[in-house]
GROMACS .gro file of C-alpha atoms in nm:
model
  374
    1THR     CA    1   9.623  10.298   6.791
    2THR     CA    2   9.318  10.067   6.754
    3TRP     CA    3   9.070   9.996   6.477
    4LYS     CA    4   8.696   9.975   6.540
    5GLU     CA    5   8.405   9.957   6.294
    6GLY     CA    6   8.617  10.070   6.001
    7ASN     CA    7   8.764  10.368   6.184
    8THR     CA    8   9.119  10.424   6.303
    9ILE     CA    9   9.113  10.531   6.668
   10LEU     CA   10   9.426  10.704   6.796
   11THR     CA   11   9.469  10.780   7.166
   12LYS     CA   12   9.734  11.029   7.277
   13GLN     CA   13   9.780  11.055   7.650
   14SER     CA   14  10.024  11.242   7.873
   15ALA     CA   15  10.050  11.260   8.251
   16ASP     CA   16  10.230  11.457   8.519
   17GLY     CA   17  10.268  11.286   8.853
   18SER     CA   18  10.460  11.222   9.171
   19ASP     CA   19  10.519  10.929   9.405
   20ASN     CA   20  10.560  10.926   9.781
   21GLY     CA   21  10.660  10.605   9.954
   22MET     CA   22  10.752  10.470  10.296
   23PHE     CA   23  10.895  10.124  10.350
   24GLY     CA   24  11.009   9.938  10.658
   25ARG     CA   25  11.089   9.593  10.790
   26TYR     CA   26  11.138   9.500  11.155
   27ASN     CA   27  11.268   9.167  11.284
   28LEU     CA   28  11.275   9.003  11.624
   29GLY     CA   29  11.411   8.654  11.687
   30PHE     CA   30  11.563   8.423  11.944
   31ASP     CA   31  11.754   8.095  11.968
   32TYR     CA   32  11.721   7.853  12.258
   33ASP     CA   33  11.924   7.540  12.326
   34LEU     CA   34  11.692   7.274  12.467
   35GLY     CA   35  11.976   7.033  12.530
   36LYS     CA   36  12.314   6.928  12.404
   37ASN     CA   37  12.184   6.825  12.060
   38GLN     CA   38  11.855   7.016  12.036
   39SER     CA   39  11.778   7.378  11.950
   40LEU     CA   40  11.470   7.591  11.899
   41THR     CA   41  11.463   7.902  11.679
   42ALA     CA   42  11.174   8.146  11.643
   43GLY     CA   43  11.124   8.484  11.483
   44VAL     CA   44  10.870   8.752  11.398
   45ALA     CA   45  10.907   8.995  11.109
   46PHE     CA   46  10.685   9.294  11.034
   47GLY     CA   47  10.686   9.474  10.702
   48THR     CA   48  10.517   9.786  10.573
   49ARG     CA   49  10.490   9.937  10.227
   50ASN     CA   50  10.294  10.256  10.166
   51MET     CA   51  10.288  10.420   9.824
   52ALA     CA   52  10.082  10.724   9.723
   53ARG     CA   53  10.082  10.832   9.358
   54THR     CA   54   9.919  11.136   9.200
   55LEU     CA   55   9.875  11.152   8.821
   56ASP     CA   56   9.709  11.424   8.616
   57TYR     CA   57   9.613  11.277   8.277
   58THR     CA   58   9.542  11.465   7.956
   59THR     CA   59   9.374  11.241   7.697
   60ASN     CA   60   9.313  11.327   7.331
   61LEU     CA   61   9.105  11.090   7.118
   62PHE     CA   62   9.132  11.104   6.738
   63THR     CA   63   8.908  10.928   6.486
   64ASN     CA   64   9.056  10.907   6.136
   65SER     CA   65   9.308  11.182   6.233
   66ASN     CA   66   9.033  11.417   6.358
   67LEU     CA   67   9.028  11.525   6.723
   68THR     CA   68   8.696  11.402   6.859
   69SER     CA   69   8.739  11.450   7.235
   70LYS     CA   70   8.972  11.590   7.496
   71SER     CA   71   8.946  11.519   7.867
   72TYR     CA   72   9.136  11.549   8.193
   73ARG     CA   73   9.157  11.302   8.481
   74ASP     CA   74   9.326  11.366   8.816
   75VAL     CA   75   9.396  11.041   9.002
   76THR     CA   76   9.532  10.965   9.348
   77SER     CA   77   9.630  10.598   9.391
   78LYS     CA   78   9.710  10.433   9.723
   79ASP     CA   79   9.908  10.110   9.735
   80ALA     CA   80   9.941  10.025  10.105
   81SER     CA   81  10.035   9.690  10.252
   82ASN     CA   82  10.158   9.537  10.575
   83SER     CA   83  10.291   9.191  10.638
   84VAL     CA   84  10.377   8.965  10.928
   85ASP     CA   85  10.586   8.646  10.922
   86ILE     CA   86  10.615   8.412  11.222
   87ASN     CA   87  10.845   8.109  11.220
   88VAL     CA   88  10.929   7.835  11.470
   89ASP     CA   89  11.203   7.581  11.387
   90TYR     CA   90  11.328   7.278  11.582
   91ILE     CA   91  11.650   7.086  11.505
   92ARG     CA   92  11.768   6.761  11.665
   93THR     CA   93  12.122   6.641  11.591
   94PHE     CA   94  12.198   6.273  11.652
   95LYS     CA   95  12.558   6.259  11.528
   96PRO     CA   96  12.768   6.456  11.276
   97SER     CA   97  12.567   6.509  10.954
   98GLN     CA   98  12.265   6.323  11.095
   99GLU     CA   99  11.978   6.549  11.197
  100TRP     CA  100  11.601   6.591  11.200
  101SER     CA  101  11.425   6.925  11.172
  102PHE     CA  102  11.066   7.046  11.202
  103SER     CA  103  10.966   7.393  11.079
  104THR     CA  104  10.652   7.605  11.068
  105LEU     CA  105  10.586   7.943  10.907
  106TYR     CA  106  10.279   8.167  10.910
  107SER     CA  107  10.266   8.466  10.673
  108GLN     CA  108   9.998   8.727  10.619
  109ASN     CA  109  10.002   9.015  10.373
  110SER     CA  110   9.720   9.271  10.370
  111LEU     CA  111   9.703   9.501  10.069
  112LYS     CA  112   9.486   9.801   9.985
  113ASN     CA  113   9.503   9.911   9.624
  114ASN     CA  114   9.258  10.203   9.594
  115PHE     CA  115   9.223  10.511   9.379
  116ASP     CA  116   9.021  10.834   9.373
  117ALA     CA  117   8.966  11.014   9.044
  118ASP     CA  118   8.829  11.353   8.940
  119LEU     CA  119   8.690  11.360   8.584
  120LEU     CA  120   8.713  11.695   8.403
  121ASN     CA  121   8.602  11.812   8.059
  122SER     CA  122   8.809  11.992   7.794
  123SER     CA  123   8.772  12.323   7.980
  124GLU     CA  124   8.894  12.149   8.302
  125THR     CA  125   8.557  12.177   8.473
  126LEU     CA  126   8.486  11.901   8.726
  127LEU     CA  127   8.216  11.670   8.588
  128SER     CA  128   8.219  11.372   8.827
  129ARG     CA  129   8.421  11.172   9.077
  130GLN     CA  130   8.506  10.803   9.099
  131LYS     CA  131   8.648  10.563   9.358
  132ASN     CA  132   8.780  10.208   9.337
  133LEU     CA  133   8.810  10.029   9.674
  134ASN     CA  134   9.012   9.707   9.660
  135ASN     CA  135   9.110   9.516   9.977
  136ASN     CA  136   9.321   9.201   9.950
  137THR     CA  137   9.455   8.948  10.199
  138ASN     CA  138   9.706   8.671  10.134
  139ARG     CA  139   9.758   8.416  10.416
  140GLU     CA  140   9.996   8.120  10.406
  141PHE     CA  141  10.073   7.847  10.658
  142THR     CA  142  10.367   7.614  10.595
  143VAL     CA  143  10.476   7.307  10.790
  144GLN     CA  144  10.763   7.079  10.694
  145THR     CA  145  10.991   6.814  10.835
  146ASP     CA  146  11.330   6.701  10.701
  147TYR     CA  147  11.572   6.423  10.786
  148GLN     CA  148  11.925   6.359  10.667
  149THR     CA  149  12.164   6.078  10.752
  150PRO     CA  150  12.501   5.962  10.620
  151ILE     CA  151  12.536   5.614  10.465
  152LYS     CA  152  12.887   5.486  10.516
  153THR     CA  153  13.146   5.761  10.464
  154ASN     CA  154  13.072   5.866  10.105
  155GLN     CA  155  12.692   5.872  10.082
  156MET     CA  156  12.414   6.091  10.217
  157LEU     CA  157  12.038   6.038  10.219
  158GLU     CA  158  11.789   6.324  10.264
  159PHE     CA  159  11.409   6.320  10.257
  160GLY     CA  160  11.118   6.523  10.385
  161VAL     CA  161  10.760   6.632  10.342
  162LYS     CA  162  10.603   6.978  10.325
  163GLY     CA  163  10.253   7.121  10.327
  164ILE     CA  164  10.139   7.472  10.232
  165ILE     CA  165   9.791   7.617  10.277
  166ARG     CA  166   9.733   7.948  10.100
  167GLN     CA  167   9.422   8.167  10.123
  168VAL     CA  168   9.374   8.471   9.896
  169ASN     CA  169   9.076   8.703   9.935
  170SER     CA  170   8.989   9.010   9.731
  171ASP     CA  171   8.692   9.243   9.775
  172PHE     CA  172   8.646   9.528   9.528
  173LEU     CA  173   8.384   9.784   9.426
  174TYR     CA  174   8.344  10.114   9.244
  175GLN     CA  175   8.171  10.426   9.373
  176PHE     CA  176   8.056  10.725   9.174
  177ALA     CA  177   7.948  11.081   9.254
  178GLY     CA  178   7.878  11.405   9.077
  179PRO     CA  179   8.086  11.722   9.126
  180THR     CA  180   7.937  11.746   9.477
  181GLY     CA  181   7.744  11.520   9.709
  182SER     CA  182   7.806  11.174   9.853
  183PHE     CA  183   7.929  10.863   9.673
  184ALA     CA  184   7.705  10.572   9.566
  185THR     CA  185   7.769  10.234   9.403
  186ASP     CA  186   7.874  10.276   9.040
  187VAL     CA  187   7.643  10.042   8.844
  188ARG     CA  188   7.849  10.093   8.526
  189ASN     CA  189   8.156   9.924   8.671
  190PRO     CA  190   8.193   9.572   8.810
  191ALA     CA  191   8.212   9.491   9.180
  192GLY     CA  192   8.286   9.153   9.329
  193THR     CA  193   8.493   8.919   9.539
  194LEU     CA  194   8.747   8.643   9.498
  195ASP     CA  195   8.798   8.362   9.749
  196TYR     CA  196   9.098   8.153   9.642
  197SER     CA  197   9.223   7.856   9.848
  198GLN     CA  198   9.534   7.664   9.743
  199SER     CA  199   9.673   7.353   9.915
  200ILE     CA  200  10.012   7.205   9.824
  201ALA     CA  201  10.140   6.870   9.951
  202SER     CA  202  10.494   6.771   9.857
  203GLY     CA  203  10.765   6.521   9.939
  204TYR     CA  204  11.126   6.488   9.828
  205LEU     CA  205  11.410   6.237   9.827
  206SER     CA  206  11.776   6.317   9.764
  207TYR     CA  207  12.082   6.092   9.742
  208THR     CA  208  12.448   6.206   9.738
  209TYR     CA  209  12.738   5.981   9.636
  210SER     CA  210  13.109   6.071   9.637
  211THR     CA  211  13.356   5.863   9.436
  212LYS     CA  212  13.720   5.787   9.514
  213ASN     CA  213  13.837   6.023   9.238
  214LYS     CA  214  13.642   6.308   9.407
  215TYR     CA  215  13.335   6.329   9.186
  216THR     CA  216  13.021   6.410   9.383
  217PHE     CA  217  12.679   6.319   9.241
  218LYS     CA  218  12.360   6.447   9.401
  219VAL     CA  219  12.033   6.323   9.254
  220GLY     CA  220  11.693   6.413   9.389
  221SER     CA  221  11.331   6.468   9.306
  222ARG     CA  222  11.032   6.639   9.460
  223TYR     CA  223  10.667   6.569   9.387
  224GLU     CA  224  10.403   6.834   9.446
  225TYR     CA  225  10.026   6.795   9.432
  226THR     CA  226   9.815   7.111   9.424
  227THR     CA  227   9.442   7.154   9.476
  228ILE     CA  228   9.257   7.484   9.431
  229ASP     CA  229   8.910   7.596   9.538
  230ALA     CA  230   8.804   7.933   9.402
  231LYS     CA  231   8.484   8.129   9.369
  232ASP     CA  232   8.378   8.479   9.280
  233GLN     CA  233   8.067   8.669   9.385
  234THR     CA  234   7.837   8.452   9.171
  235SER     CA  235   7.977   8.103   9.127
  236ALA     CA  236   8.267   7.862   9.170
  237ILE     CA  237   8.572   7.886   8.943
  238VAL     CA  238   8.665   7.534   8.833
  239ILE     CA  239   9.045   7.486   8.843
  240PRO     CA  240   9.152   7.118   8.819
  241ALA     CA  241   9.407   6.977   9.065
  242TYR     CA  242   9.751   6.906   8.921
  243GLY     CA  243  10.071   6.727   9.011
  244ASN     CA  244  10.432   6.816   8.928
  245LEU     CA  245  10.749   6.607   8.944
  246VAL     CA  246  11.051   6.831   9.003
  247PRO     CA  247  11.385   6.651   8.950
  248SER     CA  248  11.736   6.785   9.012
  249ILE     CA  249  12.087   6.659   8.931
  250ASN     CA  250  12.414   6.810   9.054
  251ILE     CA  251  12.767   6.692   8.961
  252SER     CA  252  13.080   6.851   9.105
  253LYS     CA  253  13.452   6.783   9.077
  254PRO     CA  254  13.740   6.964   9.248
  255LEU     CA  255  14.005   7.034   8.984
  256SER     CA  256  14.259   7.143   9.245
  257SER     CA  257  14.269   7.261   9.603
  258VAL     CA  258  14.122   7.600   9.495
  259SER     CA  259  13.911   7.515   9.186
  260THR     CA  260  13.579   7.334   9.153
  261LEU     CA  261  13.372   7.253   8.843
  262LYS     CA  262  12.994   7.204   8.878
  263LEU     CA  263  12.714   7.097   8.644
  264ALA     CA  264  12.355   7.130   8.764
  265TYR     CA  265  12.007   7.069   8.626
  266ASN     CA  266  11.680   7.146   8.803
  267LYS     CA  267  11.317   7.214   8.732
  268ARG     CA  268  11.144   7.514   8.894
  269ILE     CA  269  10.779   7.598   8.958
  270GLN     CA  270  10.667   7.963   8.977
  271ARG     CA  271  10.309   8.014   9.092
  272PRO     CA  272  10.110   8.329   9.008
  273GLY     CA  273  10.113   8.618   9.252
  274LEU     CA  274   9.825   8.799   9.417
  275GLN     CA  275   9.816   9.086   9.168
  276GLN     CA  276   9.816   8.845   8.873
  277LEU     CA  277   9.517   8.656   9.020
  278ASN     CA  278   9.317   8.958   9.140
  279PRO     CA  279   9.010   9.006   8.913
  280ASN     CA  280   8.964   9.370   9.018
  281PHE     CA  281   8.893   9.576   8.704
  282ASN     CA  282   9.155   9.845   8.775
  283SER     CA  283   9.076  10.149   8.559
  284ALA     CA  284   9.271  10.418   8.742
  285ASN     CA  285   9.369  10.505   8.386
  286PRO     CA  286   9.059  10.420   8.175
  287GLN     CA  287   9.272  10.409   7.859
  288ASN     CA  288   9.497  10.141   8.008
  289ILE     CA  289   9.297   9.896   8.222
  290ASN     CA  290   9.443   9.607   8.422
  291ILE     CA  291   9.260   9.294   8.536
  292GLY     CA  292   9.396   8.972   8.692
  293ASN     CA  293   9.314   8.616   8.593
  294PRO     CA  294   9.224   8.370   8.875
  295ASN     CA  295   9.250   8.076   8.630
  296LEU     CA  296   9.628   8.105   8.598
  297SER     CA  297   9.844   7.794   8.637
  298PRO     CA  298  10.208   7.796   8.753
  299GLU     CA  299  10.486   7.832   8.501
  300ILE     CA  300  10.746   7.555   8.469
  301ALA     CA  301  11.114   7.621   8.395
  302ASP     CA  302  11.401   7.383   8.317
  303ASN     CA  303  11.743   7.518   8.421
  304LEU     CA  304  12.091   7.396   8.323
  305GLU     CA  305  12.410   7.558   8.457
  306LEU     CA  306  12.784   7.490   8.424
  307SER     CA  307  13.009   7.682   8.665
  308LEU     CA  308  13.375   7.708   8.758
  309SER     CA  309  13.495   7.863   9.083
  310THR     CA  310  13.862   7.925   9.148
  311SER     CA  311  14.108   8.138   9.343
  312ILE     CA  312  14.410   8.304   9.182
  313LYS     CA  313  14.635   8.455   9.448
  314LYS     CA  314  14.417   8.728   9.605
  315THR     CA  315  14.132   8.696   9.354
  316TYR     CA  316  13.826   8.470   9.375
  317LEU     CA  317  13.642   8.406   9.047
  318ASN     CA  318  13.315   8.232   8.964
  319ILE     CA  319  13.221   8.189   8.598
  320SER     CA  320  12.898   8.022   8.490
  321LEU     CA  321  12.707   7.949   8.171
  322PHE     CA  322  12.334   7.884   8.194
  323GLY     CA  323  12.032   7.798   7.984
  324ARG     CA  324  11.667   7.813   8.084
  325GLN     CA  325  11.351   7.708   7.904
  326THR     CA  326  11.014   7.819   8.043
  327ASN     CA  327  10.686   7.664   7.930
  328ASN     CA  328  10.335   7.768   8.029
  329GLY     CA  329  10.483   8.109   8.111
  330ILE     CA  330  10.261   8.369   8.278
  331THR     CA  331  10.253   8.636   8.009
  332ARG     CA  332  10.106   8.986   8.003
  333ILE     CA  333   9.844   9.027   7.728
  334THR     CA  334   9.719   9.367   7.606
  335LEU     CA  335   9.421   9.395   7.369
  336PRO     CA  336   9.179   9.671   7.259
  337SER     CA  337   8.872   9.705   7.480
  338ASP     CA  338   8.542   9.579   7.341
  339THR     CA  339   8.342   9.851   7.513
  340LEU     CA  340   8.568  10.155   7.574
  341LEU     CA  341   8.671  10.342   7.260
  342GLY     CA  342   9.047  10.374   7.222
  343ALA     CA  343   9.120  10.187   7.545
  344LEU     CA  344   9.350   9.890   7.608
  345VAL     CA  345   9.291   9.605   7.854
  346THR     CA  346   9.586   9.416   8.005
  347THR     CA  347   9.556   9.075   8.171
  348TRP     CA  348   9.762   8.754   8.214
  349GLN     CA  349   9.756   8.415   8.043
  350ASN     CA  350   9.964   8.095   8.047
  351ILE     CA  351  10.087   8.121   7.689
  352GLY     CA  352  10.454   8.215   7.721
  353LYS     CA  353  10.743   8.007   7.587
  354GLU     CA  354  11.087   8.146   7.660
  355LYS     CA  355  11.443   8.028   7.600
  356THR     CA  356  11.719   8.217   7.781
  357PHE     CA  357  12.095   8.171   7.750
  358GLY     CA  358  12.355   8.369   7.939
  359ALA     CA  359  12.670   8.394   8.142
  360ASN     CA  360  12.756   8.522   8.489
  361ILE     CA  361  13.100   8.636   8.597
  362PHE     CA  362  13.175   8.726   8.958
  363GLY     CA  363  13.509   8.832   9.102
  364ASN     CA  364  13.636   8.929   9.446
  365PHE     CA  365  13.979   9.093   9.465
  366PHE     CA  366  14.156   9.189   9.788
  367ILE     CA  367  14.332   9.524   9.742
  368THR     CA  368  14.444   9.526  10.106
  369PRO     CA  369  14.353   9.301  10.399
  370LYS     CA  370  14.059   9.537  10.472
  371TRP     CA  371  13.952   9.647  10.120
  372THR     CA  372  13.807   9.441   9.838
  373ILE     CA  373  13.663   9.501   9.491
  374ASN     CA  374  13.369   9.285   9.384
   0.00000   0.00000   0.00000
């Protein structure tokens, strides 16, 4: 229900539909020993996701409790994507616990999110047809190198650097036609593009220290610096560069030969996904419109967890308590449309603040040597 110009607008909508989907993932990899202390690993993974959805909408629009219009809309949506991931990893071991690694990863995800709609009047006569064509590509290239080395017998030092280059492209338009004839550009609906380039440079340092009474302390931090260049079909989108310091602290203590107590704190960064950034004005259902926001920033979460793992005869148990606070959360926002009567528009903004507390309990019990309950 929405209010506009002193009137109460009530939209009642029902739909009958069906989904058909096909999913697959195929992997090929190999390992090669270059020498006694050197190895090379590579792999290729292909993924496919094809979804077809048909929905037949019936929409009734009431103004001040009076039925003012009734319409039908038959929509076929296609959500088809394919992905490829290629990785090459090199590891050189110098002595036990001392090693250097170099890794690369290339990922590409191509997505088509289209729909075709037939618009019918209250007597179910075809009035017009509509298409939304939306092609998206998300490419990422990652390169990183890591080194770890023991210091004496009770200390470990780890450090490394990592770079990520991400390119997101979206190209969308609407087409319109009458009951018959060919389609033409729909001047009433927006068309456009998004070119979104993101570069992330990061480095980390971690130090582990074990005491004589078996406490283990691991303290580390990672710094990330992100730059973004974005533009739509008319102009550049100004998104300032930003830096994030991501610390972590882990403390563990074996209580016995089968029990360990751990306390961990870390900060997490969650960047927006392609669909959250995509500015395509998706009106497959014109009463419930979705549009992305290319100005989104990542959300930041602080996590604290206390866990106990133990074995009791044939049973393994892990019990943990956790708390998480998320600031700058990417939150779904739904508001009445300024131009379409009775319609709602959903987008995303960095306005969320969330506190979560919970517990996890996991158990593994051996009934027989070959059967377990988890």
